């Protein structure tokens, strides 16, 4: 027997979809505490819908919320696979169910006329009763449904709702996210006038960039239209031409209040005049080429899941604007409607995506795919209709998306046909339609840089159909997902951005994704961490693949977001001789809203600052300005030039940094070592002394003055990153493990105390391997407080795999807990990351140098370090300086402990400070889902030298 929640017919009781509007008609929010009962099955009696039912024994659950996050059932995470058998539209009998009840009074002044009941989000299907009478059902979890309850409404009311976790709609909702259920968006009672109501209003405001004029058409029934700022008064249904308007764009989000009135109701729509078009194969906004500096955004909060608040949404918008993000793809469903209002107001371009994904059928060659099953056509088209109608008034929405990763099929074509017939003002996107038969832009996921380059040159692999091939080559390209931001990374951002800026056809893309979906949890002893797939006992899950965002779950920016801000900065500052070149990469804005300030640092210490002359270069223009007059410097000097906001904006205060560049303007003096004392190494029984350093008979450093030291030893393995593991990309971990790089052993071949130096020769290799590394350590005395270490590494045998890293690790006393360094900072940097870091003098605690990825992995490396000090609170400690810059990593635990940890709570300080000094790292790439590092960032086994001086402080 087919249950109500397995129906493939959109709810016949639901009212026609319409735009979300601000209206003078009253409404009554029904959010708050509801009575709630959880059951493991959906076949329980529906007697709870009766107003007389006694629910006093039920628990309390807030609406909006997810019941799993309140202790009823458990969250589950899968990326691709459905967590139930595939037999559409049937779902398991063990179908977790939540029954909700809410009593409410209608206000005494509630107008006569009609009353509608709106559900903005119910996952995954709901059945509704009011005062014991069934109202209807709803599916489409992230879309609104309204019912006419006029005949059922009383002064005192009981609203009852049954929500099931699985439904026929679940086959259309296999998005990469937590499976969470319940009334997770608002429930509202809406008054509608009996006559003269504005049940739906469509404001269509276009802009002519040739003339600067606007055209306004308001589709509403029998209404007057006013735009007070423009002095415009006209009847609805009539196109009104306005000689001059200020257009809406992401850079200048100009909105006008369009007031639509009848005698019974007034609706206000915040409209933006703008025109989206494809001209000569380029997507344009108001005649200007669009370049998406975008992110894919799931709705998420670590405590509330997808039940996000306005504060959460505003935090996202402000963080995006402050990090030079100009676009959002609402992956993979329409967002809360308030989010789109914020995008209108603050200026973000939106790809509005339908609540559709059937990814789990991919593992079965798309057999039975609901996107191609005629039985599902009505549900698919219904979802497209409800999204377009709800969001059609938002100027921020510049593209409609049919959905995500649902293969190809007739239902997608039907959705596209409906959308084009309804709204021809926005192009259509769908990534899996690689033929572009039904869409207007060509989009792909996780292409290599070389593939993007080929597309930019219109040289991509041809389609079998020459007509479709010619059509696709004439379309703009959008990299709808790229640079998978899982854990440490992503790498290669700058190289992608260079391609987007080089080729007009390549119009940017959307990094996957905005935020880590880690759910806040605690260990039995109260330590907090973020849970991911498998942490709730799921039989089927995809682990930490849900933690792949540019923000940590608490919305702290990750190093990846800081790098993205730098990669996509809309102002480029370069140096040519004695001049600076300022390139304006804005589409609309000139540079008058920015101040250009500079600072000069000598060996990391600021010695001068100033402001450049005001610049007014228009969009796309370039301005040259002379370098400022700089004072003489004695050491290594760097000039930093920063473009900052000249005045407060709605999204950031004056002084907020938009772009920056740093240039070396003074060379450091060549390092010189004081002559070594006449006496060389001293052999004393079972130990050897070289200046302040003491070694055992095997040539291993045991003390440096008063400091107990263990090491150094060669380090080749690094704690694996998510990108090294490559869940859906080019995994290097298997190759590294096959080469035995995680289990190297060391053999001491020689310990020689010569007249001027101690030389220790070793060979490092893995069991069952002929490949190895010869390592020579040469120790010499500089003075009573300093010792020089030169390490020469040379490969031995065949090396057909790059190295994870190459460096030295030393164990130092844990009291050395404060670090200061002169090099790139303040954050971490690897060969293809760290765009946001600049050379300077920085300080941090050892704990503060760790990057708290949800899944522990290689992190915290500082690059191009000239020198570093590790000190105790009293100031005593160690200084390390390099003849050439080196990589610096300082941890309160060994690399092996980090590599073995699955949550940060697995890690605890072991009483020592672990210092790693490296000559190089393998790149990071984006292979957790996508390509690995570019060839330039591979770390080959090659002759390498580290030249270091260790000095007691």
mmCIF file with all atom_site columns, N, CA and C in Angstrom, residues 626-665:
data_model
loop_
_atom_site.group_PDB
_atom_site.id
_atom_site.type_symbol
_atom_site.label_atom_id
_atom_site.label_alt_id
_atom_site.label_comp_id
_atom_site.label_asym_id
_atom_site.label_entity_id
_atom_site.label_seq_id
_atom_site.pdbx_PDB_ins_code
_atom_site.Cartn_x
_atom_site.Cartn_y
_atom_site.Cartn_z
_atom_site.occupancy
_atom_site.B_iso_or_equiv
_atom_site.pdbx_formal_charge
_atom_site.auth_seq_id
_atom_site.auth_comp_id
_atom_site.auth_asym_id
_atom_site.auth_atom_id
_atom_site.pdbx_PDB_model_num
ATOM 1   N N  . UNK A 1 626 ? 53.856 56.793 -8.629 1.00 0.00 ? 626 UNK A N  1
ATOM 2   C CA . UNK A 1 626 ? 55.252 56.653 -8.223 1.00 0.00 ? 626 UNK A CA 1
ATOM 3   C C  . UNK A 1 626 ? 55.344 56.015 -6.841 1.00 0.00 ? 626 UNK A C  1
ATOM 4   N N  . UNK A 1 627 ? 56.403 55.244 -6.654 1.00 0.00 ? 627 UNK A N  1
ATOM 5   C CA . UNK A 1 627 ? 56.689 54.737 -5.317 1.00 0.00 ? 627 UNK A CA 1
ATOM 6   C C  . UNK A 1 627 ? 56.896 55.902 -4.361 1.00 0.00 ? 627 UNK A C  1
ATOM 7   N N  . UNK A 1 628 ? 56.509 55.770 -3.120 1.00 0.00 ? 628 UNK A N  1
ATOM 8   C CA . UNK A 1 628 ? 56.768 56.843 -2.157 1.00 0.00 ? 628 UNK A CA 1
ATOM 9   C C  . UNK A 1 628 ? 58.272 56.960 -1.884 1.00 0.00 ? 628 UNK A C  1
ATOM 10  N N  . UNK A 1 629 ? 58.678 58.134 -1.427 1.00 0.00 ? 629 UNK A N  1
ATOM 11  C CA . UNK A 1 629 ? 60.063 58.303 -1.002 1.00 0.00 ? 629 UNK A CA 1
ATOM 12  C C  . UNK A 1 629 ? 60.269 57.520 0.290  1.00 0.00 ? 629 UNK A C  1
ATOM 13  N N  . UNK A 1 630 ? 61.229 56.632 0.269  1.00 0.00 ? 630 UNK A N  1
ATOM 14  C CA . UNK A 1 630 ? 61.432 55.735 1.398  1.00 0.00 ? 630 UNK A CA 1
ATOM 15  C C  . UNK A 1 630 ? 62.756 56.042 2.081  1.00 0.00 ? 630 UNK A C  1
ATOM 16  N N  . UNK A 1 631 ? 62.796 55.960 3.390  1.00 0.00 ? 631 UNK A N  1
ATOM 17  C CA . UNK A 1 631 ? 64.060 56.168 4.101  1.00 0.00 ? 631 UNK A CA 1
ATOM 18  C C  . UNK A 1 631 ? 65.011 54.997 3.875  1.00 0.00 ? 631 UNK A C  1
ATOM 19  N N  . UNK A 1 632 ? 66.270 55.215 4.175  1.00 0.00 ? 632 UNK A N  1
ATOM 20  C CA . UNK A 1 632 ? 67.262 54.159 4.071  1.00 0.00 ? 632 UNK A CA 1
ATOM 21  C C  . UNK A 1 632 ? 66.960 53.057 5.095  1.00 0.00 ? 632 UNK A C  1
ATOM 22  N N  . UNK A 1 633 ? 67.249 51.825 4.701  1.00 0.00 ? 633 UNK A N  1
ATOM 23  C CA . UNK A 1 633 ? 67.084 50.691 5.616  1.00 0.00 ? 633 UNK A CA 1
ATOM 24  C C  . UNK A 1 633 ? 68.392 49.913 5.688  1.00 0.00 ? 633 UNK A C  1
ATOM 25  N N  . UNK A 1 634 ? 68.563 49.215 6.799  1.00 0.00 ? 634 UNK A N  1
ATOM 26  C CA . UNK A 1 634 ? 69.815 48.496 7.008  1.00 0.00 ? 634 UNK A CA 1
ATOM 27  C C  . UNK A 1 634 ? 69.675 47.005 6.750  1.00 0.00 ? 634 UNK A C  1
ATOM 28  N N  . UNK A 1 635 ? 68.470 46.472 6.914  1.00 0.00 ? 635 UNK A N  1
ATOM 29  C CA . UNK A 1 635 ? 68.276 45.042 6.791  1.00 0.00 ? 635 UNK A CA 1
ATOM 30  C C  . UNK A 1 635 ? 67.421 44.681 5.598  1.00 0.00 ? 635 UNK A C  1
ATOM 31  N N  . UNK A 1 636 ? 66.678 43.591 5.729  1.00 0.00 ? 636 UNK A N  1
ATOM 32  C CA . UNK A 1 636 ? 65.773 43.173 4.663  1.00 0.00 ? 636 UNK A CA 1
ATOM 33  C C  . UNK A 1 636 ? 64.484 43.970 4.811  1.00 0.00 ? 636 UNK A C  1
ATOM 34  N N  . UNK A 1 637 ? 64.175 44.773 3.815  1.00 0.00 ? 637 UNK A N  1
ATOM 35  C CA . UNK A 1 637 ? 63.073 45.725 3.923  1.00 0.00 ? 637 UNK A CA 1
ATOM 36  C C  . UNK A 1 637 ? 61.968 45.374 2.939  1.00 0.00 ? 637 UNK A C  1
ATOM 37  N N  . UNK A 1 638 ? 60.728 45.566 3.402  1.00 0.00 ? 638 UNK A N  1
ATOM 38  C CA . UNK A 1 638 ? 59.559 45.292 2.578  1.00 0.00 ? 638 UNK A CA 1
ATOM 39  C C  . UNK A 1 638 ? 58.605 46.470 2.634  1.00 0.00 ? 638 UNK A C  1
ATOM 40  N N  . UNK A 1 639 ? 58.103 46.837 1.455  1.00 0.00 ? 639 UNK A N  1
ATOM 41  C CA . UNK A 1 639 ? 57.069 47.856 1.334  1.00 0.00 ? 639 UNK A CA 1
ATOM 42  C C  . UNK A 1 639 ? 55.739 47.146 1.113  1.00 0.00 ? 639 UNK A C  1
ATOM 43  N N  . UNK A 1 640 ? 54.766 47.424 1.959  1.00 0.00 ? 640 UNK A N  1
ATOM 44  C CA . UNK A 1 640 ? 53.419 46.885 1.807  1.00 0.00 ? 640 UNK A CA 1
ATOM 45  C C  . UNK A 1 640 ? 52.479 48.015 1.409  1.00 0.00 ? 640 UNK A C  1
ATOM 46  N N  . UNK A 1 641 ? 51.685 47.788 0.380  1.00 0.00 ? 641 UNK A N  1
ATOM 47  C CA . UNK A 1 641 ? 50.696 48.756 -0.079 1.00 0.00 ? 641 UNK A CA 1
ATOM 48  C C  . UNK A 1 641 ? 49.333 48.105 0.056  1.00 0.00 ? 641 UNK A C  1
ATOM 49  N N  . UNK A 1 642 ? 48.415 48.789 0.734  1.00 0.00 ? 642 UNK A N  1
ATOM 50  C CA . UNK A 1 642 ? 47.106 48.226 1.045  1.00 0.00 ? 642 UNK A CA 1
ATOM 51  C C  . UNK A 1 642 ? 46.015 49.142 0.529  1.00 0.00 ? 642 UNK A C  1
ATOM 52  N N  . UNK A 1 643 ? 45.010 48.544 -0.123 1.00 0.00 ? 643 UNK A N  1
ATOM 53  C CA . UNK A 1 643 ? 43.814 49.270 -0.516 1.00 0.00 ? 643 UNK A CA 1
ATOM 54  C C  . UNK A 1 643 ? 42.759 49.040 0.548  1.00 0.00 ? 643 UNK A C  1
ATOM 55  N N  . UNK A 1 644 ? 42.326 50.107 1.214  1.00 0.00 ? 644 UNK A N  1
ATOM 56  C CA . UNK A 1 644 ? 41.365 49.992 2.307  1.00 0.00 ? 644 UNK A CA 1
ATOM 57  C C  . UNK A 1 644 ? 40.169 50.889 2.031  1.00 0.00 ? 644 UNK A C  1
ATOM 58  N N  . UNK A 1 645 ? 39.052 50.576 2.648  1.00 0.00 ? 645 UNK A N  1
ATOM 59  C CA . UNK A 1 645 ? 37.858 51.405 2.479  1.00 0.00 ? 645 UNK A CA 1
ATOM 60  C C  . UNK A 1 645 ? 38.112 52.795 3.033  1.00 0.00 ? 645 UNK A C  1
ATOM 61  N N  . UNK A 1 646 ? 37.752 53.799 2.251  1.00 0.00 ? 646 UNK A N  1
ATOM 62  C CA . UNK A 1 646 ? 37.938 55.180 2.688  1.00 0.00 ? 646 UNK A CA 1
ATOM 63  C C  . UNK A 1 646 ? 36.874 55.602 3.692  1.00 0.00 ? 646 UNK A C  1
ATOM 64  N N  . UNK A 1 647 ? 35.692 55.002 3.595  1.00 0.00 ? 647 UNK A N  1
ATOM 65  C CA . UNK A 1 647 ? 34.585 55.344 4.492  1.00 0.00 ? 647 UNK A CA 1
ATOM 66  C C  . UNK A 1 647 ? 33.862 54.071 4.904  1.00 0.00 ? 647 UNK A C  1
ATOM 67  N N  . UNK A 1 648 ? 33.046 54.194 5.941  1.00 0.00 ? 648 UNK A N  1
ATOM 68  C CA . UNK A 1 648 ? 32.232 53.059 6.376  1.00 0.00 ? 648 UNK A CA 1
ATOM 69  C C  . UNK A 1 648 ? 31.286 52.636 5.257  1.00 0.00 ? 648 UNK A C  1
ATOM 70  N N  . UNK A 1 649 ? 31.063 51.340 5.141  1.00 0.00 ? 649 UNK A N  1
ATOM 71  C CA . UNK A 1 649 ? 30.008 50.819 4.273  1.00 0.00 ? 649 UNK A CA 1
ATOM 72  C C  . UNK A 1 649 ? 29.027 50.041 5.137  1.00 0.00 ? 649 UNK A C  1
ATOM 73  N N  . UNK A 1 650 ? 27.979 49.536 4.511  1.00 0.00 ? 650 UNK A N  1
ATOM 74  C CA . UNK A 1 650 ? 26.997 48.737 5.254  1.00 0.00 ? 650 UNK A CA 1
ATOM 75  C C  . UNK A 1 650 ? 27.598 47.433 5.765  1.00 0.00 ? 650 UNK A C  1
ATOM 76  N N  . UNK A 1 651 ? 28.699 47.000 5.147  1.00 0.00 ? 651 UNK A N  1
ATOM 77  C CA . UNK A 1 651 ? 29.237 45.672 5.474  1.00 0.00 ? 651 UNK A CA 1
ATOM 78  C C  . UNK A 1 651 ? 30.626 45.700 6.091  1.00 0.00 ? 651 UNK A C  1
ATOM 79  N N  . UNK A 1 652 ? 31.260 46.841 6.175  1.00 0.00 ? 652 UNK A N  1
ATOM 80  C CA . UNK A 1 652 ? 32.591 46.910 6.789  1.00 0.00 ? 652 UNK A CA 1
ATOM 81  C C  . UNK A 1 652 ? 32.911 48.360 7.123  1.00 0.00 ? 652 UNK A C  1
ATOM 82  N N  . UNK A 1 653 ? 33.723 48.576 8.158  1.00 0.00 ? 653 UNK A N  1
ATOM 83  C CA . UNK A 1 653 ? 34.080 49.947 8.540  1.00 0.00 ? 653 UNK A CA 1
ATOM 84  C C  . UNK A 1 653 ? 35.199 50.501 7.677  1.00 0.00 ? 653 UNK A C  1
ATOM 85  N N  . UNK A 1 654 ? 35.374 51.809 7.738  1.00 0.00 ? 654 UNK A N  1
ATOM 86  C CA . UNK A 1 654 ? 36.507 52.447 7.085  1.00 0.00 ? 654 UNK A CA 1
ATOM 87  C C  . UNK A 1 654 ? 37.799 51.803 7.580  1.00 0.00 ? 654 UNK A C  1
ATOM 88  N N  . UNK A 1 655 ? 38.750 51.653 6.660  1.00 0.00 ? 655 UNK A N  1
ATOM 89  C CA . UNK A 1 655 ? 40.005 51.007 7.004  1.00 0.00 ? 655 UNK A CA 1
ATOM 90  C C  . UNK A 1 655 ? 40.028 49.523 6.734  1.00 0.00 ? 655 UNK A C  1
ATOM 91  N N  . UNK A 1 656 ? 38.858 48.930 6.428  1.00 0.00 ? 656 UNK A N  1
ATOM 92  C CA . UNK A 1 656 ? 38.830 47.498 6.107  1.00 0.00 ? 656 UNK A CA 1
ATOM 93  C C  . UNK A 1 656 ? 39.648 47.253 4.845  1.00 0.00 ? 656 UNK A C  1
ATOM 94  N N  . UNK A 1 657 ? 40.491 46.227 4.889  1.00 0.00 ? 657 UNK A N  1
ATOM 95  C CA . UNK A 1 657 ? 41.398 45.935 3.782  1.00 0.00 ? 657 UNK A CA 1
ATOM 96  C C  . UNK A 1 657 ? 40.692 45.174 2.670  1.00 0.00 ? 657 UNK A C  1
ATOM 97  N N  . UNK A 1 658 ? 40.821 45.691 1.454  1.00 0.00 ? 658 UNK A N  1
ATOM 98  C CA . UNK A 1 658 ? 40.263 45.055 0.268  1.00 0.00 ? 658 UNK A CA 1
ATOM 99  C C  . UNK A 1 658 ? 41.333 44.281 -0.487 1.00 0.00 ? 658 UNK A C  1
ATOM 100 N N  . UNK A 1 659 ? 42.509 44.868 -0.620 1.00 0.00 ? 659 UNK A N  1
ATOM 101 C CA . UNK A 1 659 ? 43.579 44.249 -1.393 1.00 0.00 ? 659 UNK A CA 1
ATOM 102 C C  . UNK A 1 659 ? 44.915 44.739 -0.846 1.00 0.00 ? 659 UNK A C  1
ATOM 103 N N  . UNK A 1 660 ? 45.974 44.010 -1.180 1.00 0.00 ? 660 UNK A N  1
ATOM 104 C CA . UNK A 1 660 ? 47.295 44.411 -0.713 1.00 0.00 ? 660 UNK A CA 1
ATOM 105 C C  . UNK A 1 660 ? 48.372 43.766 -1.589 1.00 0.00 ? 660 UNK A C  1
ATOM 106 N N  . UNK A 1 661 ? 49.543 44.325 -1.499 1.00 0.00 ? 661 UNK A N  1
ATOM 107 C CA . UNK A 1 661 ? 50.719 43.732 -2.129 1.00 0.00 ? 661 UNK A CA 1
ATOM 108 C C  . UNK A 1 661 ? 51.931 44.102 -1.298 1.00 0.00 ? 661 UNK A C  1
ATOM 109 N N  . UNK A 1 662 ? 52.957 43.296 -1.415 1.00 0.00 ? 662 UNK A N  1
ATOM 110 C CA . UNK A 1 662 ? 54.182 43.533 -0.658 1.00 0.00 ? 662 UNK A CA 1
ATOM 111 C C  . UNK A 1 662 ? 55.375 43.366 -1.594 1.00 0.00 ? 662 UNK A C  1
ATOM 112 N N  . UNK A 1 663 ? 56.324 44.294 -1.478 1.00 0.00 ? 663 UNK A N  1
ATOM 113 C CA . UNK A 1 663 ? 57.479 44.286 -2.364 1.00 0.00 ? 663 UNK A CA 1
ATOM 114 C C  . UNK A 1 663 ? 58.760 44.398 -1.539 1.00 0.00 ? 663 UNK A C  1
ATOM 115 N N  . UNK A 1 664 ? 59.742 43.620 -1.922 1.00 0.00 ? 664 UNK A N  1
ATOM 116 C CA . UNK A 1 664 ? 61.039 43.721 -1.259 1.00 0.00 ? 664 UNK A CA 1
ATOM 117 C C  . UNK A 1 664 ? 61.781 44.918 -1.837 1.00 0.00 ? 664 UNK A C  1
ATOM 118 N N  . UNK A 1 665 ? 62.202 45.826 -0.968 1.00 0.00 ? 665 UNK A N  1
ATOM 119 C CA . UNK A 1 665 ? 62.867 47.049 -1.413 1.00 0.00 ? 665 UNK A CA 1
ATOM 120 C C  . UNK A 1 665 ? 64.261 47.204 -0.830 1.00 0.00 ? 665 UNK A C  1
#
